[in-house]
Amino acid sequence: MLEKKVPFSLDRIKEIAKTYPSPFYIYDEVAIIENIGALKEAFSWADFKEYFAVKATPNPFLMKLLKTVEVGADCSSLPELLLAEKVGIVGEDIMFTSNNTPASEYRKATELGAIINFDDISHLAFYEEHVGKLPELVCFRYNPGRAKEGNLIIGRPEEAKYGFTREQLFAGYRYCKERGVKRFGIHTMVASNELDYTYFIETAEILFKLVREISKKLDLTFEFVNLGGGIGIPYRPEDEAVDLVKTGTGIKAKYEEIILGAGLPSLKIYMECGRMVTGPYGYLVTRALHIKETYKTYLGVDATMADLMRPALYGAYHHITVLGRKDQSPKVTYDVTGSLCENNDKFAIDRELPKVEIGDYLLIHDAGAHGHAMGFNYNGKLRSAELLLRTNGSIKQIRRAENLADLFATLDFADLDNF
Ligand SMILES: *Cc1c(COP(=O)(O)O)cnc(C)c1O
């Protein structure tokens, strides 16, 4: 069996846990920055920008770190916009890709000067009614519907709530042009956690062809295409990461053929990846609490699905390493469980692990995106701290753990006496 690399020794984790008791999340700064470097390198032929999908890991310290390497913010709600503002990511460094959007959120995005990526043609009139004149730059989210079925595009776009139909794109850009909008972008995103790089080349091809067709038909100039997010990560040790170089090279060839070949002005290339930016570089650290032998062997740990719900929510695989075991060869088959009163509170089912002793530290891998962010408080569980392993080897707490006062903050116990 393949093993995943671990950037922490058992001794280091024990030392960290003296200050920050488990369970906690820990992110690897060096790896996050190196990975952004690889993404930018793959698109070094283009005027490229990554907008980090904030929902994946909405931590302002990570956003600020990403800002140092020119990564913007892809936001889809008011709190995500506010986080971007706090970090100093404003103006066109924010992509506002929302859906079913309240007017107040359009207003805040507009106030910040964000690029507004409209999800529906009816939102243009909605915006004019509730916010004001259309922004000088508009982007539309395209949903290719049944036009693009097959193995390359996953998830049946016609079943997805997002985006404009093809006809609506033409009508929408015409509507905006008639109202004096001068700057245009186009976006699509119809897959998630995709490991096949040819998918992203196909997405780019769809958008480049639309740019060519719409530019000609409506006599307007596009400024950028936004290829969305959806780059998958190798959760299983046998999975292979998306080859970013092949992705970039493939998209370049389509760009030269479809855009430059048609004599169109150059386009900026944007992406709004979340998962691949932080996912592989975040770990949930937890400790073995009980070993229970009944009809199966249960390894009870001090984290629960309230810390990381992906395995319970969609049966997602997260690799687990027992720290400090020199011999990681499988010895015992465990269900690795939390303490919620929900039988699906399991990080792994029938997982072969080296024999675990109570008190052992376990690393749950690839928890850096859609991990802490999806946490919740069921059974009164407190959300864990987030730590950052800095480039210089030090530890920075980037979010403290919740305490009981946080949990009860919305309750007025004094009022109980009057009740
Ligand atoms: C979730 C989301 C992303 C990021 O997706 P990843 O799979 O995390 O890369 C980008 N854009 C939009 C609109 C999203 O909803």
XYZ file of C-alpha atoms and ligand atoms in Angstrom:
434
model
C 0.000 0.000 0.000
C 1.199 3.490 -0.838
C 1.713 5.900 2.028
C 1.153 9.616 2.155
C 3.927 11.958 3.187
C 3.562 13.495 6.618
C 5.162 16.883 7.379
C 5.072 16.405 11.159
C 6.827 13.982 13.474
C 5.014 12.480 16.448
C 7.274 14.464 18.777
C 6.329 17.717 17.065
C 2.633 16.989 17.326
C 3.010 16.057 21.016
C 4.789 19.345 21.629
C 2.101 21.340 19.770
C -0.648 19.510 21.656
C 0.774 20.759 24.966
C -0.418 24.251 23.967
C -3.272 23.320 21.650
C -5.026 20.159 22.816
C -6.434 17.845 20.169
C -8.475 17.788 18.076
C -7.079 20.598 15.924
C -6.517 21.460 12.293
C -3.022 22.229 11.087
C -2.043 23.663 7.694
C 1.357 23.572 6.005
C 2.387 27.040 4.752
C 5.344 25.885 2.667
C 3.259 23.357 0.772
C 0.393 25.814 0.149
C 2.734 28.429 -1.308
C 4.667 25.910 -3.417
C 1.439 24.577 -4.868
C 0.255 28.067 -5.888
C 3.652 28.492 -7.552
C 3.034 25.337 -9.572
C -0.445 26.508 -10.592
C 0.866 29.901 -11.707
C 3.771 28.284 -13.524
C 1.356 26.113 -15.506
C -0.326 29.295 -16.759
C 2.814 31.436 -17.052
C 2.044 31.791 -20.791
C -1.131 33.710 -19.927
C -2.264 36.735 -17.978
C -3.493 34.409 -15.215
C -5.110 34.919 -11.841
C -6.385 32.491 -9.222
C -9.291 33.569 -7.019
C -9.316 31.303 -3.957
C -12.809 29.942 -3.299
C -13.146 31.238 0.246
C -15.845 28.731 1.218
C -13.257 25.924 1.104
C -11.323 27.307 4.094
C -12.713 30.667 5.197
C -9.793 31.697 7.370
C -8.502 35.270 6.918
C -4.935 34.284 7.830
C -4.826 31.774 4.995
C -6.422 34.355 2.684
C -3.762 36.894 3.669
C -1.052 34.329 3.061
C -2.493 33.633 -0.391
C -2.696 37.359 -1.084
C 1.107 37.543 -0.780
C 1.280 35.375 -3.898
C -1.339 37.470 -5.747
C -4.248 35.129 -5.141
C -7.624 36.893 -4.975
C -10.880 35.778 -3.374
C -13.856 34.019 -4.918
C -16.785 34.873 -2.669
C -20.412 33.816 -2.724
C -21.877 35.314 0.437
C -21.752 38.450 2.566
C -19.484 36.964 5.269
C -17.051 35.802 2.587
C -17.011 39.328 1.134
C -16.393 40.738 4.613
C -13.466 38.342 5.139
C -11.941 39.497 1.846
C -12.377 43.130 2.891
C -10.743 42.479 6.297
C -7.733 40.959 4.539
C -7.475 43.905 2.150
C -8.602 41.945 -0.883
C -10.893 44.414 -2.650
C -11.854 45.623 -6.121
C -11.340 43.244 -9.002
C -9.295 40.939 -6.787
C -12.702 39.697 -5.630
C -14.807 37.475 -7.864
C -18.395 37.406 -6.605
C -19.741 34.102 -7.915
C -22.995 33.741 -6.004
C -26.396 32.247 -6.747
C -29.915 33.014 -5.510
C -28.300 36.235 -4.325
C -29.938 38.674 -1.883
C -29.841 42.354 -2.908
C -27.789 43.241 0.174
C -24.996 40.962 -1.021
C -24.982 42.480 -4.510
C -24.774 45.879 -2.814
C -21.766 44.903 -0.685
C -19.990 43.308 -3.649
C -20.612 46.470 -5.656
C -19.365 48.700 -2.828
C -16.145 46.660 -2.734
C -15.746 46.938 -6.517
C -15.832 43.148 -6.916
C -16.276 41.489 -10.286
C -19.905 40.401 -10.299
C -20.477 37.027 -11.866
C -24.228 36.855 -12.477
C -25.855 33.453 -12.081
C -29.115 34.222 -13.880
C -30.456 36.550 -16.555
C -33.284 37.705 -14.268
C -30.656 39.002 -11.840
C -29.744 41.805 -14.264
C -33.121 43.534 -13.810
C -33.079 42.549 -10.108
C -29.709 44.277 -9.749
C -30.932 47.401 -11.578
C -33.997 47.562 -9.355
C -32.283 46.950 -6.006
C -28.702 48.114 -6.462
C -28.559 50.548 -9.370
C -26.906 50.881 -12.738
C -25.237 47.700 -13.958
C -21.512 47.515 -13.136
C -19.021 48.503 -15.859
C -17.711 44.930 -15.892
C -20.097 41.974 -15.930
C -19.484 38.256 -16.008
C -22.056 35.526 -16.605
C -21.952 31.959 -15.368
C -22.690 29.540 -18.199
C -24.454 26.205 -17.721
C -23.844 24.049 -20.801
C -26.872 21.860 -20.031
C -27.376 18.913 -22.302
C -25.086 20.423 -24.945
C -22.128 18.770 -23.289
C -22.840 15.354 -21.942
C -20.514 12.426 -21.772
C -17.688 11.305 -19.616
C -15.769 14.554 -19.702
C -18.283 16.611 -17.844
C -19.493 15.083 -14.645
C -22.735 15.724 -12.856
C -25.364 16.421 -15.527
C -25.260 20.201 -15.881
C -28.969 20.330 -16.825
C -29.775 19.146 -13.299
C -27.658 21.899 -11.734
C -29.257 25.077 -10.408
C -26.407 27.262 -11.615
C -25.886 29.496 -14.585
C -27.370 30.823 -17.829
C -28.497 28.721 -20.770
C -26.733 29.319 -24.053
C -29.594 31.451 -25.404
C -29.705 33.482 -22.208
C -25.994 34.292 -22.573
C -26.601 36.004 -25.905
C -29.674 37.835 -24.590
C -27.873 38.844 -21.407
C -24.761 40.259 -23.064
C -26.973 42.125 -25.578
C -29.004 43.570 -22.703
C -25.856 44.752 -20.928
C -24.289 46.168 -24.079
C -27.441 48.188 -24.772
C -27.158 49.626 -21.271
C -23.603 50.790 -21.804
C -21.634 47.962 -20.194
C -18.189 47.902 -21.827
C -16.267 45.111 -20.130
C -17.212 41.439 -20.228
C -16.186 38.108 -18.798
C -17.561 34.578 -18.963
C -17.469 31.730 -16.469
C -18.462 28.119 -16.128
C -18.044 25.485 -13.463
C -19.842 22.180 -13.697
C -17.603 19.703 -11.926
C -16.096 19.163 -8.536
C -13.124 17.162 -7.354
C -12.215 16.191 -10.921
C -8.894 14.384 -11.362
C -8.941 14.105 -15.167
C -7.034 17.104 -16.532
C -8.618 16.816 -19.982
C -11.858 17.985 -18.369
C -10.349 21.427 -17.731
C -9.095 21.681 -21.296
C -12.605 20.838 -22.475
C -14.062 23.528 -20.189
C -11.664 26.099 -21.614
C -12.510 25.044 -25.164
C -16.243 25.536 -24.496
C -15.635 29.029 -23.139
C -13.172 30.062 -25.866
C -15.667 29.011 -28.546
C -18.429 30.972 -26.850
C -16.186 34.029 -26.612
C -15.447 33.746 -30.341
C -19.097 33.359 -31.262
C -20.547 35.981 -28.917
C -17.816 38.532 -29.742
C -18.618 38.264 -33.434
C -22.383 38.143 -33.129
C -22.755 40.987 -30.655
C -19.634 42.950 -31.585
C -18.205 43.096 -28.097
C -14.848 42.358 -26.544
C -14.268 39.854 -23.774
C -11.665 40.606 -21.168
C -11.432 37.229 -19.407
C -12.625 33.679 -19.123
C -13.053 32.204 -15.661
C -12.603 28.432 -15.758
C -14.071 27.980 -12.264
C -12.687 25.564 -9.711
C -13.163 21.849 -9.396
C -9.575 20.623 -9.656
C -9.622 17.438 -7.601
C -7.074 16.186 -5.108
C -5.734 12.673 -4.611
C -7.573 11.652 -1.455
C -6.594 8.013 -1.840
C -2.912 7.086 -1.787
C -3.284 5.445 -5.193
C -4.914 8.544 -6.803
C -2.798 10.816 -8.954
C -2.892 14.597 -8.662
C -4.054 16.605 -11.688
C -1.084 17.281 -13.960
C -1.061 21.079 -13.922
C 1.584 21.362 -16.638
C -0.465 19.250 -19.058
C -3.568 21.231 -18.096
C -1.894 24.560 -18.808
C -0.290 23.359 -22.033
C -3.571 21.917 -23.297
C -5.464 25.115 -22.563
C -2.739 27.179 -24.240
C -3.139 25.166 -27.447
C -6.923 25.754 -27.440
C -6.382 29.440 -26.692
C -3.999 29.888 -29.593
C -6.267 28.014 -31.961
C -9.649 29.464 -30.990
C -8.894 32.969 -29.695
C -5.654 34.082 -31.322
C -6.457 32.068 -34.459
C -9.644 34.109 -34.911
C -7.717 37.359 -34.513
C -9.467 38.159 -31.225
C -7.771 40.346 -28.605
C -5.990 38.513 -25.811
C -7.988 37.207 -22.856
C -7.070 36.916 -19.217
C -7.440 33.425 -17.772
C -8.937 33.135 -14.311
C -9.591 30.185 -12.044
C -11.428 29.969 -8.739
C -10.066 26.805 -7.181
C -10.647 26.043 -3.538
C -10.051 22.384 -2.792
C -6.691 22.045 -4.562
C -5.305 25.209 -2.922
C -5.533 24.123 0.701
C -7.060 20.613 0.716
C -3.951 18.408 0.666
C -2.061 20.747 3.002
C -4.452 20.632 5.952
C -4.663 17.842 8.532
C -7.079 17.069 11.309
C -5.083 15.855 14.300
C -6.983 13.643 16.716
C -6.182 11.240 19.524
C -7.310 7.704 20.278
C -9.678 7.725 23.249
C -11.191 4.255 23.416
C -10.910 0.928 21.682
C -14.166 -0.961 21.771
C -14.582 -4.613 20.796
C -18.133 -5.685 19.988
C -19.271 -7.067 16.655
C -16.542 -4.896 15.154
C -13.505 -3.087 16.476
C -14.210 0.601 17.081
C -11.406 3.051 17.436
C -12.938 6.059 19.199
C -11.077 9.330 18.672
C -11.509 12.799 20.195
C -12.632 14.414 16.896
C -16.128 13.890 15.505
C -17.968 14.443 12.235
C -18.691 17.899 13.636
C -14.998 18.597 12.916
C -14.925 16.921 9.490
C -18.196 15.794 7.988
C -17.119 14.697 4.490
C -16.858 10.971 5.312
C -20.303 10.926 6.953
C -21.888 13.296 4.427
C -20.822 11.605 1.236
C -18.797 8.578 2.156
C -15.626 10.455 1.260
C -12.310 8.700 1.778
C -9.798 10.457 4.007
C -6.494 8.734 4.531
C -5.450 8.185 8.152
C -1.922 7.890 9.481
C -1.149 6.669 12.972
C 1.731 8.928 13.956
C 4.942 7.442 15.207
C 4.309 3.937 13.955
C 7.467 3.051 12.091
C 5.748 0.083 10.556
C 2.547 1.386 8.945
C 1.714 -2.035 7.561
C -1.955 -2.906 8.190
C -2.636 -5.016 11.185
C -6.098 -4.266 12.546
C -9.381 -3.374 10.837
C -11.143 -0.507 12.585
C -14.186 1.676 12.304
C -12.766 5.050 13.345
C -15.516 6.892 15.193
C -16.332 10.145 16.922
C -18.666 10.598 19.894
C -21.808 12.030 18.290
C -25.091 10.211 18.897
C -25.228 9.434 15.186
C -24.059 6.094 13.885
C -22.630 7.689 10.748
C -20.140 9.636 12.892
C -17.253 7.656 11.437
C -14.072 8.861 9.760
C -13.458 5.439 8.255
C -15.237 2.103 8.066
C -13.332 -1.185 7.931
C -10.026 0.661 7.642
C -6.832 -1.320 8.083
C -4.433 0.556 10.320
C -1.358 -0.348 12.310
C -2.426 -1.476 15.755
C -3.441 1.611 17.730
C -2.879 2.203 21.442
C -5.031 4.567 23.480
C -3.434 8.009 23.461
C -1.931 7.590 19.975
C -2.153 10.581 17.648
C -3.796 10.114 14.284
C -3.551 12.423 11.269
C -6.610 12.633 9.048
C -5.274 13.751 5.692
C -6.570 16.110 2.995
C -8.796 17.966 5.427
C -7.576 21.422 4.403
C -10.626 22.281 2.287
C -14.305 21.749 3.073
C -13.069 20.427 6.436
C -13.193 22.915 9.302
C -15.447 25.048 7.093
C -18.238 22.472 7.231
C -17.975 22.055 10.984
C -21.041 22.295 13.182
C -22.153 22.173 16.801
C -24.483 19.161 17.000
C -24.450 17.425 20.401
C -22.842 20.615 21.695
C -19.529 19.836 20.046
C -17.132 22.760 19.974
C -15.364 23.605 16.764
C -11.630 23.007 16.894
C -8.698 25.382 16.563
C -6.848 25.999 13.289
C -3.052 26.188 13.363
C -0.521 27.081 10.716
C 2.906 25.479 10.465
C 4.941 28.468 9.284
C 7.778 28.428 6.788
C 10.240 29.002 9.653
C 8.880 25.967 11.484
C 6.945 27.891 14.121
C 3.260 27.389 14.897
C 0.718 30.191 14.563
C -2.807 29.764 15.889
C -5.027 31.192 13.151
C -8.336 30.441 14.851
C -8.826 29.498 18.476
C -11.003 26.580 19.478
C -14.553 27.413 20.478
C -15.394 27.410 24.162
C -18.677 26.870 25.978
C -19.295 30.620 26.143
C -19.209 30.697 22.316
C -21.625 27.803 22.168
C -24.092 29.457 24.541
C -23.576 33.004 23.238
C -27.016 33.157 21.642
C -28.808 32.017 24.814
C -29.921 34.419 27.534
C -29.725 32.286 30.697
C -30.745 35.246 32.909
C -34.051 35.314 31.067
C -34.695 31.727 32.259
C -35.594 33.085 35.684
C -38.383 35.208 34.176
C -39.718 32.367 32.123
C -17.161 25.578 -4.719
C -16.886 26.541 -5.786
C -15.585 26.751 -6.249
C -14.409 25.977 -5.748
O -14.530 24.640 -6.031
P -13.335 23.631 -5.663
O -13.896 22.304 -6.028
O -13.118 23.790 -4.196
O -12.162 24.034 -6.465
C -15.386 27.712 -7.207
N -16.416 28.425 -7.709
C -17.673 28.242 -7.286
C -18.743 29.063 -7.870
C -17.961 27.303 -6.322
O -19.217 27.133 -5.911
